[in-house]
PDB file of C-alpha atoms in Angstrom:
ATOM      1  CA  UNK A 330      10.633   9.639   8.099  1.00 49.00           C
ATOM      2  CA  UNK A 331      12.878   7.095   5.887  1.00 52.00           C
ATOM      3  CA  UNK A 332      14.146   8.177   2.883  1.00 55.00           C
ATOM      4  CA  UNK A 333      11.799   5.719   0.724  1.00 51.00           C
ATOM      5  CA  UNK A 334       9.026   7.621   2.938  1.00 53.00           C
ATOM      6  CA  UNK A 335      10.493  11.057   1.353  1.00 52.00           C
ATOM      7  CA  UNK A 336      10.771   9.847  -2.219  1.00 52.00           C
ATOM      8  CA  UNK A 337       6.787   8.385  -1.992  1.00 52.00           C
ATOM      9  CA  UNK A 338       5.770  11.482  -0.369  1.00 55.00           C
ATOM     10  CA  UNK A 339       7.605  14.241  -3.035  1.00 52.00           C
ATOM     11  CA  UNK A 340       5.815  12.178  -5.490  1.00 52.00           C
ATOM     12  CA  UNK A 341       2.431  12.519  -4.375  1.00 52.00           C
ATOM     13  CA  UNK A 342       2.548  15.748  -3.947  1.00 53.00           C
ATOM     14  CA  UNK A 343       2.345  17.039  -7.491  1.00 51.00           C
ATOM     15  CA  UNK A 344      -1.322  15.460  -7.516  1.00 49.00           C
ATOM     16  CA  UNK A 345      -2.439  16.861  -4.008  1.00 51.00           C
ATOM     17  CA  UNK A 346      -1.575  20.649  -5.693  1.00 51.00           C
ATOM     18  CA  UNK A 347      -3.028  20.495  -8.593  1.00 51.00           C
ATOM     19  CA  UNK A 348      -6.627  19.015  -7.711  1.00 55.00           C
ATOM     20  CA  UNK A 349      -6.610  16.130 -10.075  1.00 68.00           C
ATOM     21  CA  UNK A 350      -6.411  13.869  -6.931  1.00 71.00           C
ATOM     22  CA  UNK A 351      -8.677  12.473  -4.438  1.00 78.00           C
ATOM     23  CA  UNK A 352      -7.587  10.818  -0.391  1.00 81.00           C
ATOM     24  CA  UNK A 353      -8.879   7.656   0.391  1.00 83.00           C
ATOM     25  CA  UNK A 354      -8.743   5.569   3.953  1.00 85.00           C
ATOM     26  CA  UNK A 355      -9.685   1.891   4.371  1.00 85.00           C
ATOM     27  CA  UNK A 356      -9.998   0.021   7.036  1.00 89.00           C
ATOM     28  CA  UNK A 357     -10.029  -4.176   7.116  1.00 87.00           C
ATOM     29  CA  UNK A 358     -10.437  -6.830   9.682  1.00 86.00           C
ATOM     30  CA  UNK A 359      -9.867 -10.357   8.855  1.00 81.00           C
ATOM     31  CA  UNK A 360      -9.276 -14.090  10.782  1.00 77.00           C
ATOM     32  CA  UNK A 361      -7.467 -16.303  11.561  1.00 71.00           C
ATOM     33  CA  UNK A 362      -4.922 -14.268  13.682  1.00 72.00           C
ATOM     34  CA  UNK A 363      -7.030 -11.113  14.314  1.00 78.00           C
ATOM     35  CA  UNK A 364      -6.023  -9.223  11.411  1.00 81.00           C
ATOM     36  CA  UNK A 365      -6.373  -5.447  11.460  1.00 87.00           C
ATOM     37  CA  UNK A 366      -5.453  -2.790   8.990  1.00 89.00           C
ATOM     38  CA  UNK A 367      -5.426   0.691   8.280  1.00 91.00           C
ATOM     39  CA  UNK A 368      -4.877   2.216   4.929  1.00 90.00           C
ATOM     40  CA  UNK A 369      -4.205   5.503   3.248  1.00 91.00           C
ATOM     41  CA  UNK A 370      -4.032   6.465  -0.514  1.00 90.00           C
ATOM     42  CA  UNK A 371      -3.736   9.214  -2.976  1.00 89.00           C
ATOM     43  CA  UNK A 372      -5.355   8.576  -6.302  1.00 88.00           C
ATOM     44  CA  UNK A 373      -3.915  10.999  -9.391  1.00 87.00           C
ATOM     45  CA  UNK A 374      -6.465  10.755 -12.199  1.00 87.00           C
ATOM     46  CA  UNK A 375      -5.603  10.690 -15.907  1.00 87.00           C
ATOM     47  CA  UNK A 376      -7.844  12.006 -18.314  1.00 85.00           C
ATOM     48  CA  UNK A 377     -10.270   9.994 -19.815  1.00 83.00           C
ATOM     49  CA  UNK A 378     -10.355   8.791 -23.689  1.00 83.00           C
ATOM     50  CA  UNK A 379     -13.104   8.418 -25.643  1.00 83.00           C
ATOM     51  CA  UNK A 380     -14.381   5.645 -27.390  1.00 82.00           C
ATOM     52  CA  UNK A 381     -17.217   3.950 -29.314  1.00 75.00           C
ATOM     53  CA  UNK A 382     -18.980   7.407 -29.848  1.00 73.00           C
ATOM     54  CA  UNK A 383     -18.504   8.301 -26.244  1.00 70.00           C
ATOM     55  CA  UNK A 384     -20.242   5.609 -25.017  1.00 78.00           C
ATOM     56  CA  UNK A 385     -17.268   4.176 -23.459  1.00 87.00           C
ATOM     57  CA  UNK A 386     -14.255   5.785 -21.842  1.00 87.00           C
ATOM     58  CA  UNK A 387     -10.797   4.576 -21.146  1.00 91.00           C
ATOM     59  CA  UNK A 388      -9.442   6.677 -17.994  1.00 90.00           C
ATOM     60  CA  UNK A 389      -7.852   5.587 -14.663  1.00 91.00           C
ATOM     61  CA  UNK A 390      -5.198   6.294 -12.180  1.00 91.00           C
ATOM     62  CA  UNK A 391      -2.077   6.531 -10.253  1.00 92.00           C
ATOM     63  CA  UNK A 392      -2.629   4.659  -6.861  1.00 92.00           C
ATOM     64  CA  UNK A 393      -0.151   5.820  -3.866  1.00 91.00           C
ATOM     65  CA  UNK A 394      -0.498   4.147  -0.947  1.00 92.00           C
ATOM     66  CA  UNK A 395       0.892   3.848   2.519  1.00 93.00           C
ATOM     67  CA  UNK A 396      -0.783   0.384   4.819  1.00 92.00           C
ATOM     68  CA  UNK A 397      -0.160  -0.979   8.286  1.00 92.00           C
ATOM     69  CA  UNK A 398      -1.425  -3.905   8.934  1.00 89.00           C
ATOM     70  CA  UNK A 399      -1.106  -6.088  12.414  1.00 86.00           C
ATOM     71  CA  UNK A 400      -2.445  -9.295  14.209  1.00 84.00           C
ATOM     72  CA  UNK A 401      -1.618 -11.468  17.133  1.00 69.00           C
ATOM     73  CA  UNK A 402       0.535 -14.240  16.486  1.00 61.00           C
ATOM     74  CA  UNK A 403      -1.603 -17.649  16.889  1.00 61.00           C
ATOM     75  CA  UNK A 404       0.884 -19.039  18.911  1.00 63.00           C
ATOM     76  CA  UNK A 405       1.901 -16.290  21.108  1.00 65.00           C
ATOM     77  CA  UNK A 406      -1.709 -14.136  21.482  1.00 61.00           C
ATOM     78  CA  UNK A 407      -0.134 -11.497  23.380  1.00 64.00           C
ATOM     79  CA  UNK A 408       2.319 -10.674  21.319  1.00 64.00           C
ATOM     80  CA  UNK A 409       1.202  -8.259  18.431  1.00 69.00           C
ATOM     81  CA  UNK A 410       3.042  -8.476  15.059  1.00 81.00           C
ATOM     82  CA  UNK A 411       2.598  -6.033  12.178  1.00 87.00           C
ATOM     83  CA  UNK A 412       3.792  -4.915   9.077  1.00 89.00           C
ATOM     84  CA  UNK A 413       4.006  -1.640   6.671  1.00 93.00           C
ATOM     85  CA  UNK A 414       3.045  -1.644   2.983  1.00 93.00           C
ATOM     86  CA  UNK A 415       4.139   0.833   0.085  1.00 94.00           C
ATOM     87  CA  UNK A 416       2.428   0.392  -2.796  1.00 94.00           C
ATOM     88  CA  UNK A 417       2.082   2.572  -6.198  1.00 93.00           C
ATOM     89  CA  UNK A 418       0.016   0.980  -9.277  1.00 94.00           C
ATOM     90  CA  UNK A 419      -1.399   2.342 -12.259  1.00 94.00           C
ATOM     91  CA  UNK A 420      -5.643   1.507 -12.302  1.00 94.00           C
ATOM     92  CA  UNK A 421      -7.258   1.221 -15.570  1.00 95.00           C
ATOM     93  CA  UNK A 422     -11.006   1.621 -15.352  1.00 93.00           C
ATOM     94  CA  UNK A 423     -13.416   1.253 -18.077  1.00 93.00           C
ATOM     95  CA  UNK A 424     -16.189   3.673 -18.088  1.00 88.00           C
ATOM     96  CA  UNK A 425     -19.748   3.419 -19.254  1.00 86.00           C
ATOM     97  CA  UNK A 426     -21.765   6.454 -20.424  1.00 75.00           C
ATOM     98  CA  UNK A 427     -23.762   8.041 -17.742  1.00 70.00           C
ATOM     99  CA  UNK A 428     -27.218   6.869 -17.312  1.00 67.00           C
ATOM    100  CA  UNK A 429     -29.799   8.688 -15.156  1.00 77.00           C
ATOM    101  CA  UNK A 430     -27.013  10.310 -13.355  1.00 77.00           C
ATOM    102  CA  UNK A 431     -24.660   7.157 -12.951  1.00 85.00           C
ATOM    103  CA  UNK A 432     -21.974   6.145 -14.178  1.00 85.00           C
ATOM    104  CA  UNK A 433     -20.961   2.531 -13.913  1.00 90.00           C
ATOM    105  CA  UNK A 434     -16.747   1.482 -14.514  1.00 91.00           C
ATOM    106  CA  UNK A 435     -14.760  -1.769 -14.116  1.00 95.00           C
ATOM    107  CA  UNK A 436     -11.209  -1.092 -13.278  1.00 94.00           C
ATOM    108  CA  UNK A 437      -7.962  -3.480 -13.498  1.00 96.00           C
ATOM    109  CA  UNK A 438      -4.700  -2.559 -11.513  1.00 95.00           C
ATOM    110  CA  UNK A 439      -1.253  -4.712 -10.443  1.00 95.00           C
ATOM    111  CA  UNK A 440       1.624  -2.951  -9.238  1.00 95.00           C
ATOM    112  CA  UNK A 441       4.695  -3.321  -7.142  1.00 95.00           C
ATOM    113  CA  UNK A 442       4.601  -2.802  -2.827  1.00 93.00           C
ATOM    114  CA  UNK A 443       7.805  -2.775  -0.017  1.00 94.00           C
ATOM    115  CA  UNK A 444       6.854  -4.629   3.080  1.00 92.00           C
ATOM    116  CA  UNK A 445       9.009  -4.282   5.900  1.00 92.00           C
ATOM    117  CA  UNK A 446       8.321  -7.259   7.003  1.00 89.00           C
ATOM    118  CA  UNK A 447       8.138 -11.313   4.833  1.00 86.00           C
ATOM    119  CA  UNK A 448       6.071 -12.736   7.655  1.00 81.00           C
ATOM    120  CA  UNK A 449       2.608 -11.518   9.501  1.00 78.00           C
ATOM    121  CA  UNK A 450       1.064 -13.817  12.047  1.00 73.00           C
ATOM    122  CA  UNK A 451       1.337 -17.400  10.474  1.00 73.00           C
ATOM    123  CA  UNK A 452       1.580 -15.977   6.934  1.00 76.00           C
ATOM    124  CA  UNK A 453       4.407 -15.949   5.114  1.00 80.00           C
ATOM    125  CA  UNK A 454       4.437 -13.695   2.946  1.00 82.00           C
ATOM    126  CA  UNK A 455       6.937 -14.726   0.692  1.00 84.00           C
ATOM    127  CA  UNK A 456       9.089 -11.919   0.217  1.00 88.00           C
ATOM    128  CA  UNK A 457       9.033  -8.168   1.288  1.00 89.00           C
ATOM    129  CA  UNK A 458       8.890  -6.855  -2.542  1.00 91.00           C
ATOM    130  CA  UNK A 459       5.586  -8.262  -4.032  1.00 90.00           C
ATOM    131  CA  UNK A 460       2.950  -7.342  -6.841  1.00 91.00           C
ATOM    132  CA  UNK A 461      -0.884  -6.425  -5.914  1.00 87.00           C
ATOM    133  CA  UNK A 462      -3.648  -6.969  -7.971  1.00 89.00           C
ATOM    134  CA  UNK A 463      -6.924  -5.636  -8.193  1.00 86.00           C
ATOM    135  CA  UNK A 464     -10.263  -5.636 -10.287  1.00 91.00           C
ATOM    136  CA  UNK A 465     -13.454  -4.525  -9.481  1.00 92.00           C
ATOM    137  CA  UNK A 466     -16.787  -3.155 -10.589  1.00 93.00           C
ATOM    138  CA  UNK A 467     -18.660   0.457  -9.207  1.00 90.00           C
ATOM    139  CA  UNK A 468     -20.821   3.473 -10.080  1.00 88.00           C
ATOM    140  CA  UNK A 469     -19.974   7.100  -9.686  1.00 83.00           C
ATOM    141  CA  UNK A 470     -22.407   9.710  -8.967  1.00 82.00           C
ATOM    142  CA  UNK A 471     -23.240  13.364  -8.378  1.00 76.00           C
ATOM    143  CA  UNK A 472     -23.676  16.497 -10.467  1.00 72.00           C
ATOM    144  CA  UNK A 473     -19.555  16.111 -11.253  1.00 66.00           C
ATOM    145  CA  UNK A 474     -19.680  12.273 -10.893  1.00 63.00           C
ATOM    146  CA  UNK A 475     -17.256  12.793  -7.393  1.00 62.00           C
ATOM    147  CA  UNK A 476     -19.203  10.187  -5.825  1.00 59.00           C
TER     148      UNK A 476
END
């Protein structure tokens, strides 16, 4: 393992001892160049704070992530390129009180990620140090909401 491997990993670990923090795997597929990609992340939750009379509640969390990602070049199809992604972003979700056992959030994130690589099939990707964003809307579930 690289030392920027080391340094990502002695950081999550904290999180992974001390049960605040939940594993997560994705996996995407995507065109034009056969895109594939696999990825790993440990998310270290922050307490939540109340507000409008508990109605709402501002909480999120730490987002540590390791992502390989690979396609076939459109010009060359048998040759397979790929690239790794290290990622860490704070996530700010906005929580709604729970309703009938669900409890709907929006969350907001951007953050810094390494790439190894500044060019993936006929992308280029600009540079290998880049921000990612993300927003999106969900419900959690379950006696302790862990779904």
């Amino acid at each position: 393992m690289n030392r920027l491997g080391w340094i990502v990993s002695f950081i999550m670990l904290p999180s992974l001892l001390y049960g605040k923090a939940s594993i997560g795997v994705d996996y995407g597929v995507g065109e034009p160049d056969r895109l594939e990609g696999l990825r790993a992340a440990v998310q270290d939750y922050w307490n939540p704070i109340p507000l409008l009379d508990d109605r709402l509640a501002l909480t999120g969390y730490w987002d540590y992530s390791l992502a390989y990602w690979h396609t076939h070049h459109h010009l060359k199809p048998k040759e397979r390129e790929n690239v790794m992604v290290i990622a860490l972003a704070p996530v700010f979700r906005l929580e709604a009180g729970s309703q009938i056992g669900l409890t709907p959030y929006a969350e907001a994130s951007i953050g810094p990620s390494w790439m190894n690589r500044d060019k993936l099939g006929h992308r280029n990707l600009g540079a290998k140090f880049a921000f990612q964003d993300l927003f999106g809307f969900g419900v959690t579930f379950g006696k302790r909401q862990e779904f």
